[in-house]
Every structure is written in structure tokens, then in C-alpha cells.
Tab-separated table of C-alpha atoms and ligand atoms in Angstrom:
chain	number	residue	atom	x	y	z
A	1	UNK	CA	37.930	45.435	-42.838
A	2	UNK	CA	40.161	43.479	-40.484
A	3	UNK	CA	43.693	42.981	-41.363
A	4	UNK	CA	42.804	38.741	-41.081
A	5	UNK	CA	40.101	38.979	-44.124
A	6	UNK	CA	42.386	41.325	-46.298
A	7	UNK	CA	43.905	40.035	-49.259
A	8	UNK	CA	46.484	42.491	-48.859
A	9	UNK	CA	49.846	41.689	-47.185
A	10	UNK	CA	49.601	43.530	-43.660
A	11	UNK	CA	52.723	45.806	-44.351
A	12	UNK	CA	50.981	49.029	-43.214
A	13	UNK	CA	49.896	50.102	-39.901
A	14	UNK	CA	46.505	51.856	-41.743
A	15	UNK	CA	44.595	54.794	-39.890
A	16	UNK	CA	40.907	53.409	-39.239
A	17	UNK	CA	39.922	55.295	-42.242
A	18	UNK	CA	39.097	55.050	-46.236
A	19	UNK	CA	39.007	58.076	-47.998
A	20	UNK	CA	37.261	57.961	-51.414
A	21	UNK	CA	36.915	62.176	-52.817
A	22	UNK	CA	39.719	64.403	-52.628
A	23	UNK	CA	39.091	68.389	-54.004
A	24	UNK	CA	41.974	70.859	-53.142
A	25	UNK	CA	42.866	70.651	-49.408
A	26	UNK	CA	39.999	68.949	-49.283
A	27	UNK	CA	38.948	64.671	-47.721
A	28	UNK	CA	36.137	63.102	-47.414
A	29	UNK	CA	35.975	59.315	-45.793
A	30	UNK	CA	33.015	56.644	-47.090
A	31	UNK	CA	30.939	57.760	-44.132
A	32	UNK	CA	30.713	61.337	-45.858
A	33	UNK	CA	32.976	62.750	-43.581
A	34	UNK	CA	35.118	66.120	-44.199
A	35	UNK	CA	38.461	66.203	-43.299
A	36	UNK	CA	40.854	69.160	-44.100
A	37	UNK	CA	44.848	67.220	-45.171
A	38	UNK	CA	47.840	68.531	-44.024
A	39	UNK	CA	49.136	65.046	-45.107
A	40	UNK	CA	49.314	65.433	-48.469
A	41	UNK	CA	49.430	61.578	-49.757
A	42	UNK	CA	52.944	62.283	-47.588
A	43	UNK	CA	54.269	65.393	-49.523
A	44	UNK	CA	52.758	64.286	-52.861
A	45	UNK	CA	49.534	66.063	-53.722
A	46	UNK	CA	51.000	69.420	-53.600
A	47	UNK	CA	49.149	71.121	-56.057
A	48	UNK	CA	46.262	69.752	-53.694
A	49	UNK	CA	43.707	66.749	-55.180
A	50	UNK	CA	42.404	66.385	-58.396
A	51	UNK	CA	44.430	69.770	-59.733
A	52	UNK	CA	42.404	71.080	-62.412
A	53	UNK	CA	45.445	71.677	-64.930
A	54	UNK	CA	46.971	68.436	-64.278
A	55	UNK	CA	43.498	66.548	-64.972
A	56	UNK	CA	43.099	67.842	-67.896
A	57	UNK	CA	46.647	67.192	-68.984
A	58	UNK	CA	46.225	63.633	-68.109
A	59	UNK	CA	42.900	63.136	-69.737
A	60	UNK	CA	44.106	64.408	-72.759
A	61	UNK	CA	47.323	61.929	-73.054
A	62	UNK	CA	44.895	59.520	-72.691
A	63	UNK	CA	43.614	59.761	-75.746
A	64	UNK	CA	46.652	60.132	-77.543
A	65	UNK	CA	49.052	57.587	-75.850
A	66	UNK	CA	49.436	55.617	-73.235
A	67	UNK	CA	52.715	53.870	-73.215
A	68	UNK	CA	56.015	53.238	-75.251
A	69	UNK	CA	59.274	51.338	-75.164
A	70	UNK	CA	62.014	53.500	-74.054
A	71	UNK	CA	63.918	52.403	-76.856
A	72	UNK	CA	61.729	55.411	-78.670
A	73	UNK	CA	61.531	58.975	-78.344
A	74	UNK	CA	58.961	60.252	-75.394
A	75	UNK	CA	58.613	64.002	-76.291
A	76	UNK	CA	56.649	64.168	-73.183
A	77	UNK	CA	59.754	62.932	-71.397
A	78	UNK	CA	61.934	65.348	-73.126
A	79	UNK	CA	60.025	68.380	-72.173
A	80	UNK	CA	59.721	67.264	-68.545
A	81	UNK	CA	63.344	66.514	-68.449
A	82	UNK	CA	64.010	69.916	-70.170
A	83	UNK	CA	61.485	71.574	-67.597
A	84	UNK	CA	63.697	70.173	-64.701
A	85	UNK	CA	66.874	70.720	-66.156
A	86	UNK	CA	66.089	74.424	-66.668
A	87	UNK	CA	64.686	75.043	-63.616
A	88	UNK	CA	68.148	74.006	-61.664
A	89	UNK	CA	71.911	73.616	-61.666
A	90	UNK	CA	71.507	69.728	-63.179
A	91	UNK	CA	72.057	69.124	-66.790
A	92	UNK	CA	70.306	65.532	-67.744
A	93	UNK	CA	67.306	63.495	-66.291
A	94	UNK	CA	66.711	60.003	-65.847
A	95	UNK	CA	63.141	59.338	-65.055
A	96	UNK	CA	61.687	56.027	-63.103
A	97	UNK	CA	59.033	55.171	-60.918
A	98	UNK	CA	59.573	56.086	-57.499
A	99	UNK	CA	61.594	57.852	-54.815
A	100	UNK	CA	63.699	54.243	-53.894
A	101	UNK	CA	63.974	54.307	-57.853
A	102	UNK	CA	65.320	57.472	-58.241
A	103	UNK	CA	68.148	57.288	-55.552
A	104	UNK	CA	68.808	53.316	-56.632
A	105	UNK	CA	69.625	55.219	-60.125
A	106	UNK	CA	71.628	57.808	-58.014
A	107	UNK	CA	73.352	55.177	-56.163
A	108	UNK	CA	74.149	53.293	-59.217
A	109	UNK	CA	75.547	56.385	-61.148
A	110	UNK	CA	77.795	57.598	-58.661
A	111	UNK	CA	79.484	53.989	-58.953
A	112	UNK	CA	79.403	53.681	-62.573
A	113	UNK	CA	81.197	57.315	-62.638
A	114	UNK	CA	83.934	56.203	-60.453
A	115	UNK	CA	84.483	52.990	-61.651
A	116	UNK	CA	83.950	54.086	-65.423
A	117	UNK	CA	85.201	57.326	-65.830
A	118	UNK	CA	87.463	58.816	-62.881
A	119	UNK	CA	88.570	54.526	-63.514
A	120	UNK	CA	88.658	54.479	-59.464
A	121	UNK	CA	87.495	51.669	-57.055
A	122	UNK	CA	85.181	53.628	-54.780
A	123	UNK	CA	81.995	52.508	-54.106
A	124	UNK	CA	81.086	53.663	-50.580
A	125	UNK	CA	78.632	56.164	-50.074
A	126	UNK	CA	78.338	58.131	-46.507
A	127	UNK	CA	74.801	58.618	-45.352
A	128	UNK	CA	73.530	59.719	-42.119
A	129	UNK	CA	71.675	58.718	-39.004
A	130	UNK	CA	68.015	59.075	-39.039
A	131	UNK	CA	67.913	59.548	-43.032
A	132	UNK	CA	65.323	57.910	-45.291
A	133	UNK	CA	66.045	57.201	-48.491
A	134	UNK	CA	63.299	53.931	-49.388
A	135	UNK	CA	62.609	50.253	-49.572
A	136	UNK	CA	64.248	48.725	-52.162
A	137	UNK	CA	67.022	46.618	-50.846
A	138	UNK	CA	70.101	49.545	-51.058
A	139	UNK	CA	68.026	52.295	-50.750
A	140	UNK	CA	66.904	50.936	-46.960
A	141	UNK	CA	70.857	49.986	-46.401
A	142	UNK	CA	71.641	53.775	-47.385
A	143	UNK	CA	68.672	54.772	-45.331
A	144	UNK	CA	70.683	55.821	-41.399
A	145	UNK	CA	67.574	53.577	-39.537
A	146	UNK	CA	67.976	49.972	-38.020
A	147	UNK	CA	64.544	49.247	-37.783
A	148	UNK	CA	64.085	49.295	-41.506
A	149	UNK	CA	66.833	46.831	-42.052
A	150	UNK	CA	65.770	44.164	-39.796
A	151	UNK	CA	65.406	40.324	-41.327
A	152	UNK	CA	66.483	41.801	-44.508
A	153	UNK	CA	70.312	40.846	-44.361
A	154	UNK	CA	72.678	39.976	-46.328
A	155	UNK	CA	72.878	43.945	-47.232
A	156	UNK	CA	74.344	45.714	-50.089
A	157	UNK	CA	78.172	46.663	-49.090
A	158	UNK	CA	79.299	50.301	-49.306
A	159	UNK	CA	77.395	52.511	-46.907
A	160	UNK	CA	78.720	54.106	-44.063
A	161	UNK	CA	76.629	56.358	-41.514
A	162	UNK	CA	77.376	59.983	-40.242
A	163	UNK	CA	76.009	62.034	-37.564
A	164	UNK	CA	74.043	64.681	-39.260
A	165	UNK	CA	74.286	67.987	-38.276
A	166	UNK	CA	77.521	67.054	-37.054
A	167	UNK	CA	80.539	68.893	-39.225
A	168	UNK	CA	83.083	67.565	-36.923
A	169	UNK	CA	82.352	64.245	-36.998
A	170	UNK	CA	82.077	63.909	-41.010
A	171	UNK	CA	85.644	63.957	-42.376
A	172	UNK	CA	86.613	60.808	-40.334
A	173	UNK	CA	83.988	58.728	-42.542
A	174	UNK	CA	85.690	59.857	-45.587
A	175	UNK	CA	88.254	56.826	-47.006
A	176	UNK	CA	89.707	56.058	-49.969
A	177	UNK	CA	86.448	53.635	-50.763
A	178	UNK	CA	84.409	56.836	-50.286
A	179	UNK	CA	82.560	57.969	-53.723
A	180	UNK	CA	79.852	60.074	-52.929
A	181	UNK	CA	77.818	61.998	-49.807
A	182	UNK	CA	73.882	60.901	-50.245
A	183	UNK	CA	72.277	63.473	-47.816
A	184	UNK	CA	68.382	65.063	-46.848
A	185	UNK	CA	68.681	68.480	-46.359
A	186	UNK	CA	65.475	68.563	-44.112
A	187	UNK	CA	64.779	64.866	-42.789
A	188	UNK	CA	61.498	64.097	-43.423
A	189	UNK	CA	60.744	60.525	-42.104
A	190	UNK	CA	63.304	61.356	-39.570
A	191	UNK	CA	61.525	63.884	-37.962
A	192	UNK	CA	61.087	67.005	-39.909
A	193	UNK	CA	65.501	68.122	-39.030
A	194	UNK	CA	66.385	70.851	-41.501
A	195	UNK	CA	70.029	70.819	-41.609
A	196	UNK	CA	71.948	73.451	-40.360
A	197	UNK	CA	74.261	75.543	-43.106
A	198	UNK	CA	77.662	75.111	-41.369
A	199	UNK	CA	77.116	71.670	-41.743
A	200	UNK	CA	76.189	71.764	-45.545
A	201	UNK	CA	78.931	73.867	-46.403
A	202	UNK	CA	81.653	71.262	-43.992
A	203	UNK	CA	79.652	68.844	-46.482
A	204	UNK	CA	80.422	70.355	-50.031
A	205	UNK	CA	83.918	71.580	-49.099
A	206	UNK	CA	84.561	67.369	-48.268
A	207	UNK	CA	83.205	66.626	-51.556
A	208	UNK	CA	85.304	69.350	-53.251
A	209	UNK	CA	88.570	68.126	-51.462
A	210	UNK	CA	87.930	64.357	-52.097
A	211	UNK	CA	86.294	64.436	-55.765
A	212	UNK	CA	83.021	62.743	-53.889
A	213	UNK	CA	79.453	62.999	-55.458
A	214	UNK	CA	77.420	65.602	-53.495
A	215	UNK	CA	73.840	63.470	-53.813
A	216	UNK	CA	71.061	65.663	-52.487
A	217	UNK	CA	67.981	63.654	-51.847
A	218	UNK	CA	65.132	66.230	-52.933
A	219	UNK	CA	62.211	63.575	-52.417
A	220	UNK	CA	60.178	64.969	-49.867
A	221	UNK	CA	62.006	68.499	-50.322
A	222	UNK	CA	61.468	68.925	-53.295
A	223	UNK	CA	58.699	70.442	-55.523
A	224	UNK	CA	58.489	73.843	-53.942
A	225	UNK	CA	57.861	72.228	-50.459
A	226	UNK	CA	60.320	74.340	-48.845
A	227	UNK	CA	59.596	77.203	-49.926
A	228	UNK	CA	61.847	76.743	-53.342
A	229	UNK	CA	61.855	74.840	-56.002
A	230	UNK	CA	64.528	72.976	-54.586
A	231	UNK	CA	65.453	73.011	-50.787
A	232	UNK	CA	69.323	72.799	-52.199
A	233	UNK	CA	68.658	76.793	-53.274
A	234	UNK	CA	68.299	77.564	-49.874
A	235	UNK	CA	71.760	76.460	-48.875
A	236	UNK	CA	73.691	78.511	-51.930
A	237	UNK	CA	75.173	74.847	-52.814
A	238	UNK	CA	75.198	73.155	-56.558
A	239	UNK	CA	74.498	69.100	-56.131
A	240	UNK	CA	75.787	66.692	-59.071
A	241	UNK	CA	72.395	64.566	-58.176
A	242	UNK	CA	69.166	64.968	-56.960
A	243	UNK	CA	66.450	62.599	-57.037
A	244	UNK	CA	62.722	63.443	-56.628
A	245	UNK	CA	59.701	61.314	-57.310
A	246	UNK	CA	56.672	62.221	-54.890
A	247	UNK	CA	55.055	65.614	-55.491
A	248	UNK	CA	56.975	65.607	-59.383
A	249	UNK	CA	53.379	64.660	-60.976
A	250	UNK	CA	50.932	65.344	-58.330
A	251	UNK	CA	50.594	61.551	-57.816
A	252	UNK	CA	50.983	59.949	-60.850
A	253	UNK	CA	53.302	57.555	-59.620
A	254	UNK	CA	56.960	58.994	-60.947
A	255	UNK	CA	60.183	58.948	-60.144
A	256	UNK	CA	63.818	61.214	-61.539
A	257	UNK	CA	67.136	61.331	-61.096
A	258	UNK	CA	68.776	64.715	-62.004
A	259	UNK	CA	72.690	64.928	-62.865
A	260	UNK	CA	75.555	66.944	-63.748
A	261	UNK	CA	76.946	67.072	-67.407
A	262	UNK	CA	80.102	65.196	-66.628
A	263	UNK	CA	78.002	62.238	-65.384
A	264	UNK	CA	76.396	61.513	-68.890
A	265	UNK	CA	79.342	59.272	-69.963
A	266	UNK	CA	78.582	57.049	-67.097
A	267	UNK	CA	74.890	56.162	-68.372
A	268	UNK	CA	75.484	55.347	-71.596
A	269	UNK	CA	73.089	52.614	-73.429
A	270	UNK	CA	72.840	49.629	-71.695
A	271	UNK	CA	73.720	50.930	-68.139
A	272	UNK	CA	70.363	51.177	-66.502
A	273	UNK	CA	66.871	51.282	-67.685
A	274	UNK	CA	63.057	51.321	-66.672
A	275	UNK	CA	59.704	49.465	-68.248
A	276	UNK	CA	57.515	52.355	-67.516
A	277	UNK	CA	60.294	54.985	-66.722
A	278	UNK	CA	58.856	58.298	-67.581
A	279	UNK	CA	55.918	57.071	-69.585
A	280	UNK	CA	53.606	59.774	-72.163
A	281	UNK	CA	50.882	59.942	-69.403
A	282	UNK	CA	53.089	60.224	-66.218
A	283	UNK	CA	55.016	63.003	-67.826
A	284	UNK	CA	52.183	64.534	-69.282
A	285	UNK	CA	51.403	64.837	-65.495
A	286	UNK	CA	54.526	66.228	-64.327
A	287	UNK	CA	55.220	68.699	-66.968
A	288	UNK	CA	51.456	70.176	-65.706
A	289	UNK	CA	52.848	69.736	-62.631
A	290	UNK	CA	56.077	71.554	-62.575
A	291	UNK	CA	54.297	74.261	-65.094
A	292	UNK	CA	51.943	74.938	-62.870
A	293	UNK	CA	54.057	75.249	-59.718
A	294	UNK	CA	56.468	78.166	-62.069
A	295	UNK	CA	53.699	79.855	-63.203
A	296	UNK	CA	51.940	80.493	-60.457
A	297	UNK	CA	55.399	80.627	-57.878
A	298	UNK	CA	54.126	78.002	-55.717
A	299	UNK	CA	57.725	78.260	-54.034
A	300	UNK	CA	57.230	81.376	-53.144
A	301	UNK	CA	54.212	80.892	-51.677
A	302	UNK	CA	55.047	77.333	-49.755
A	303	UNK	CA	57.460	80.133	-48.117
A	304	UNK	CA	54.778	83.007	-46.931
A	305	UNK	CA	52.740	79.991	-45.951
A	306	UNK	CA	55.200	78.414	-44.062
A	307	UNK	CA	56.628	81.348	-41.855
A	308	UNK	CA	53.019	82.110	-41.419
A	309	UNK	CA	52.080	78.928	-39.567
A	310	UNK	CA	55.330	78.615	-38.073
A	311	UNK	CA	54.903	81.789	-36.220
A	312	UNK	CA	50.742	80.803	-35.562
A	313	UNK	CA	52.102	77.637	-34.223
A	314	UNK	CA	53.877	79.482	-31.834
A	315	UNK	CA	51.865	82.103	-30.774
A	316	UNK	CA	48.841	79.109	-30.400
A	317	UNK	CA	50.874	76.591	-28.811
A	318	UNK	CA	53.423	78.762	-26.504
A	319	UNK	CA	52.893	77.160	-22.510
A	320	UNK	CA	51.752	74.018	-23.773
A	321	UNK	CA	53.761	71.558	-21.851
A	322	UNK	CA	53.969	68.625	-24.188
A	323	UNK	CA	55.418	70.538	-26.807
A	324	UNK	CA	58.769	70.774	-27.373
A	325	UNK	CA	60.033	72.274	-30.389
A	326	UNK	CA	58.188	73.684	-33.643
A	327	UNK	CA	60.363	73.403	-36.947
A	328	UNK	CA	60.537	73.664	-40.432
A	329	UNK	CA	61.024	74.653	-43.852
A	330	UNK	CA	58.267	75.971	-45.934
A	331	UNK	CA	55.475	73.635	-45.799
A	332	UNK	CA	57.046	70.947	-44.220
A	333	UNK	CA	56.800	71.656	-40.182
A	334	UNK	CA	57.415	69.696	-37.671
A	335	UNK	CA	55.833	69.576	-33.644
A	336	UNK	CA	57.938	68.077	-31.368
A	337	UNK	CA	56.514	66.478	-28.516
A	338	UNK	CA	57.321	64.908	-25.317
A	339	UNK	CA	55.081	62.091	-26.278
A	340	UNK	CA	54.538	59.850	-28.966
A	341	UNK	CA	53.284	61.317	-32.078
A	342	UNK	CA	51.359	58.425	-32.014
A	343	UNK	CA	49.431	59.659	-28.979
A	344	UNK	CA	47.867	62.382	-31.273
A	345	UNK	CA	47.798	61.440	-34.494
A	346	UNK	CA	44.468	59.658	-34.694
A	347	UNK	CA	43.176	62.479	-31.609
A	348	UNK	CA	43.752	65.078	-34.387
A	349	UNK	CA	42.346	63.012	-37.342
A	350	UNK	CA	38.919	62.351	-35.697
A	351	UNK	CA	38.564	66.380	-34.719
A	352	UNK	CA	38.964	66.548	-38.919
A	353	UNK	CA	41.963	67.086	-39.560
A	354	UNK	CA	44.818	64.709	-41.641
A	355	UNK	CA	48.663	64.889	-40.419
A	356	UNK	CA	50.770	62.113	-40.324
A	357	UNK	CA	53.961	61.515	-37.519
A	358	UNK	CA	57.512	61.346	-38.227
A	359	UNK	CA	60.172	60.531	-36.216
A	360	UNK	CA	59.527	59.046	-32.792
A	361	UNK	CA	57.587	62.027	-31.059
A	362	UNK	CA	56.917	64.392	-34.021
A	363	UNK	CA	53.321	65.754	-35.336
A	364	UNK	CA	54.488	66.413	-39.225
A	365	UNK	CA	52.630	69.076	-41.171
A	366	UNK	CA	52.693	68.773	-45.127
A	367	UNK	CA	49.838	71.069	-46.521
A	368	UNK	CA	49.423	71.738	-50.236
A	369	UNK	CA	51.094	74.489	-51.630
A	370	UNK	CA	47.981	76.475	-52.631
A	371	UNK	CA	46.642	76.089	-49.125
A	372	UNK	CA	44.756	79.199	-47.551
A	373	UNK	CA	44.939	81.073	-44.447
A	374	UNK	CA	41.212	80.236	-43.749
A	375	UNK	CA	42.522	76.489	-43.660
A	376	UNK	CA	45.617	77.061	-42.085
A	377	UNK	CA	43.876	78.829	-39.188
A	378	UNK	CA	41.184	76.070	-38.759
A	379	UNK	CA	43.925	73.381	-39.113
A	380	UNK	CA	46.093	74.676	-35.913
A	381	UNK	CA	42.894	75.571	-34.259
A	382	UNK	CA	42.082	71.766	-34.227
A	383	UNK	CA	46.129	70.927	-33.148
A	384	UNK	CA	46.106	73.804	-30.502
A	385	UNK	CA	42.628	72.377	-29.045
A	386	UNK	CA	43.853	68.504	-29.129
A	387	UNK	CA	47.255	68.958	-27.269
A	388	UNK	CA	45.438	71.404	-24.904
A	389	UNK	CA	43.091	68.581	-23.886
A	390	UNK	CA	45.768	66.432	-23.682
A	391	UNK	CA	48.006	68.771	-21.509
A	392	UNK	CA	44.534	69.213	-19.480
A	393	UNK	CA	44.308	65.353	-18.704
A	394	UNK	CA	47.940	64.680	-18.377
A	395	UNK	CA	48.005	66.955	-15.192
A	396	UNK	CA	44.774	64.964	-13.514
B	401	PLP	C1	59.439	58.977	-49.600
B	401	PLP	C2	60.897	59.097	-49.660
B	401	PLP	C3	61.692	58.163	-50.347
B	401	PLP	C4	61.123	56.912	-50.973
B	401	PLP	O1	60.212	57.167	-51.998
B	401	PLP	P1	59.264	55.985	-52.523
B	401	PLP	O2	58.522	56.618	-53.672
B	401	PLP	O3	58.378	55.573	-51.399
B	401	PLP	O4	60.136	54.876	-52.968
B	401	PLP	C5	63.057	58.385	-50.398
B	401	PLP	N1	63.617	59.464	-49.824
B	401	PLP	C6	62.889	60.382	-49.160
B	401	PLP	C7	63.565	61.563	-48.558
B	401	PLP	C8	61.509	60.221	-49.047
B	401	PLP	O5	60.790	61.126	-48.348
């Protein structure tokens, strides 16, 4: 359907393709076509489509419940929260709808907490450059790219950008305004940039010095996509936020903010709140979720997974000219290219196979977590093939 007879608002730049089935790693388009998704709904089906446990989960809340007020108790909510909570160095949950949601919350918090209980005026928050942290009107002001920004102004006061990666730079954005450090610790819509640990350490010892809020945006990262629960274990650091929403209930649409003990004060009744926050049915789907990803250590094996197609990535695309650099952590990989991702992308998807781009000139790679070698082989053997023909005709 043409974007002029759609009743939809043309906000997305859709792939000439409608996918109706989804079964593990598994696509198929209303022509009947197969493809094999390394895009993962963008880094949210990763327990793969339809998960049996989680199906089963859901279709049994809804028979019981659908929805409640959150002025009553959500057991379901509880044990997710409790799930989370025990499964990292955060101590309460506040569950919404979305990613934007989830760091609006975060955003929100780390003000209330200076304002209510360290009784300080700081409100600014240092981001960085490149970063993506959503839509909603200060989410895309905290989010370090112009291009999202643009038309949208007047914009929220109280963000400042940083360099990332950059250590040196980053203590001469820190001012007495300064109240927390919001911060990706692999960029997804950036580009797939994992950041480097001297720089995460130059981050937590500001935070230390200054009282600031370390807020670790776990969106995209989190969920065992890095190969651990949380990418922040990889880094030896302990966050007083982190938000997640995408993968959290294998898309059910959630969202949660995770926080540090001595923030509870600051969200006391009244202070923020959510309609369908952390509903029976959409934590019924992320405690399957998250149960499923400990039982079977889906961490653990995002990890093998990843250093497996990292180094067949390598191996399959070494001499290729338009590549540039291969990257990652866990199952979220990155190809850099000397062209525009853009140039591939829908090359790739008609040879069968789903990725999406990020960044200016990167191929992004977001398998599920229970993918198999027999699909990661036949998934670079399609990426290997399409920038080898398109090395081949870029000589001519
Ligand atoms: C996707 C994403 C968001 C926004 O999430 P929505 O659910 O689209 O609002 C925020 N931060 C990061 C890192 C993301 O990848």
C-alpha cells in the first residue's frame, strides 16, 4: 500500500515488506516468503517469536485478568519487580510502557531526589553524542542526536552533551546544576559503540565525587543481549537506575525503571504514575520472560553466540573492501561500512535475511538469544555473499 492511501501518519520509512507468522528465528512475509531475523522487532523478541513459555503464560492471564487500577495490588507486578530486583544491584521497580517511559521516569526521579531529598537545585543531566534514549519530548532532548530534535523546540531545559568514549572531556560538563550521568553502555541506534572501560570507570568515579545519579540506559542492552543479564555486569560498576522496556516481555509492550534503595523516598504517592503501568497480562509476560532467560542462562549463551559470529564475521568478511570495522557485545554486532547501511539493508533482506542499520554506515545484527549455529552460519553466508557482490560491482 502506498504511503498516499494509508490511514496511518507516514512517520516510518517501512521496508517493502509485511510480515504476518513469526516461529523462533523464524519470518514469513504475505507472499509466503521465509526470512531468517537477525532484527529481532529491534532487540525485542529475544526469546525468538511466539516463545512457547511466554504464550502460555499470557493465555493463561487472560483468563484470569486483564487489567487493574494501580491504586491495587498487581501480584504479577510484584513478582516481576521482585524477579528484577533479585537478579541485580537495584532495590525497587517502577514499571510503564515503554523504553521513552522508562527513562522519562528515570529522568524525573533523579530530579525529584535532588530537589526532594539531598534538598539541592540540580536538574541537569549530562548525556552524550550519538545516544538514544526515545521520543517523548525529554527523552529525544536527552537523546545526543540533532536530527531527532528538529521542529520540536521549545525543549525541556537541563541536558548537556558529552563526547562518549571521551574520559577527558567529561569532567568539564560537570556544574553545580549537574544531577545525574544518563549513559548507553553499547550505543545501539548510534551505531552498535560499546563503551570502552576507562571511560566507564572516569564515569562512576565523577558520579562518586559529585553525588550525581549514575543512570545506565539498559534498553537495548539489556535482557541478556550482551551476553549478561545486564551489560552494566560487564563493566564491574553498580548503577542507581536502569531502565529497560524492549526485550523485558518478549513484546508485550512494557516498560521499567529500576532504582537504588535511597531513591524510594523520592517516589512517594502522588509523584508519578501509569494507566496501564505494569498491567496482570504484561507482567505475566515478563516474569515468563525473565524466568525463562535464568533458567535456561540465555546470558550465557547470547555470549558463546556472540564471540562465535564475531570471529565468523571476520574470518568471512576479512579483504572485503567496504567493510570497515566488525563490533559488538553479545548479540548485538555491528558492520561498519564505508557505505550507507542503507545501501545493503534491503540487498540483504531480499537474499532472506532481516537486519536493520544503525548509525549512518552500520549493518546491525540483533539475533534471538536461542539462535543456532545452523542459522548463524546461513545468516553471514547471505551478508558475506551481498557485500561481496557489492565489492564486485563497486570495482567495475
Ligand atoms: C529503543 C530505545 C529507547 C526507546 O524505547 P521506546 O520503547 O521506543 O520508547 C530508549 N533507549 C534505547 C537505548 C533504546 O534502544
Amino acid at each position: 500500500m502506498s504511503e498516499q492511501q494509508s490511514a496511518l501518519f507516514p512517520t516510518y520509512a517501512r521496508f517493502p515488506i509485511t510480515l504476518v507468522k513469526g516461529e523462533g528465528s523464524r519470518l514469513w512475509d504475505d507472499q509466503g516468503k521465509e526470512y531468517l531475523d537477525f532484527a529481532s522487532g529491534l532487540a525485542v523478541t529475544n526469546l525468538g517469536h511466539a516463545p512457547q513459555k511466554v504464550k502460555e503464560k499470557l493465555v493463561e492471564q487472560l483468563g484470569e485478568l486483564w487489567h487493574v487500577s494501580n491504586l491495587f495490588h498487581i501480584p504479577n507486578q510484584e513478582k516481576l519487580g521482585q524477579l528484577l530486583v533479585d537478579n541485580s544491584c537495584l532495590d525497587a521497580a517502577f514499571f510503564c510502557n515503554s523504553g521513552a517511559e522508562a527513562n522519562e521516569a528515570a529522568i524525573k526521579l533523579a530530579r525529584k531526589y535532588n530537589a526532594k531529598v539531598l534538598g539541592k537545585q540540580r536538574y541537569e543531566i549530562i548525556t552524550f553524542h550519538t545516544s538514544f534514549h526515545g521520543r517523548t519530548l525529554a527523552t529525544l532532548t536527552a537523546t545526543g542526536q540533532d536530527k531527532v530534535k528538529e521542529g520540536f523546540h521549545p525543549l525541556p531545559e537541563g541536558f548537556v552533551y558529552a563526547p562518549y568514549n571521551d574520559a577527558e572531556a567529561l569532567k568539564g560538563f560537570v556544574t553545580d546544576k549537574t544531577c545525574a550521568i544518563m549513559l548507553e553502555l553499547v550505543q545501539g541506534e548510534g551505531g552498535v559503540n560499546p563503551a570502552e572501560p576507562e571511560f566507564v570507570q572516569e564515569v562512576v568515579r565523577l558520579c562518586k565525587e559529585h553525588d550525581l545519579l549514575l543512570i545506565i540506559d539498559e534498553i537495548q542492552t539489556g535482557m541478556g543481549r550482551t551476553g549478561k543479564l545486564f551489560a552494566y555486569e560487564h563493566y564491574g560498576i553498580e548503577p542507581d537506575i536502569i531502565t529497560l522496556a524492549k526485550a523485558l516481555a518478549s513484546g508485550f509492550p512494557i516498560g521499567a525503571m529500576l532504582g537504588k534503595a535511597k531513591l524510594r523516598e523520592a517516589f512517594g504517592p502522588g509523584s508519578h504514575g501509569s494507566t496501564f503501568g505494569g498491567t496482570p497480562i504484561a507482567t505475566a509476560a515478563g516474569i515468563a520472560t525473565v524466568e525463562t532467560m535464568l533458567e535456561e542462562n540465555l546470558a550465557g549463551r547470547a555470549a558463546e553466540m556472540g564471540d562465535y559470529i564475531l570471529s565468523e564475521l571476520h574470518a568471512k568478511l576479512a579483504g572485503n573492501p567496504l567493510v570497515k570495522q566488525i563490533r559488538g557485545k553479545g548479540l548485538l554486532i555491528g558492520i561498519e561500512c564505508t557505505l550507507p547501511a542503507s545501501e545493503f539493508v534491503p540487498v540483504i533482506h531480499e537474499a532472506g535475511l532481516l537486519v536493520t542499520a544503525a548509525g549512518p554506515n552500520v549493518i546491525r545484527l540483533l539475533p534471538n538469544l536461542l539462535v543456532t549455529r545452523e542459522e548463524v552460519n546461513e545468516g553471514i553466508g547471505i551478508i558475506a555473499d551481498v557485500l561481496a557482490r557489492k565489492a564486485a560491482a563497486s570495482v567495475k
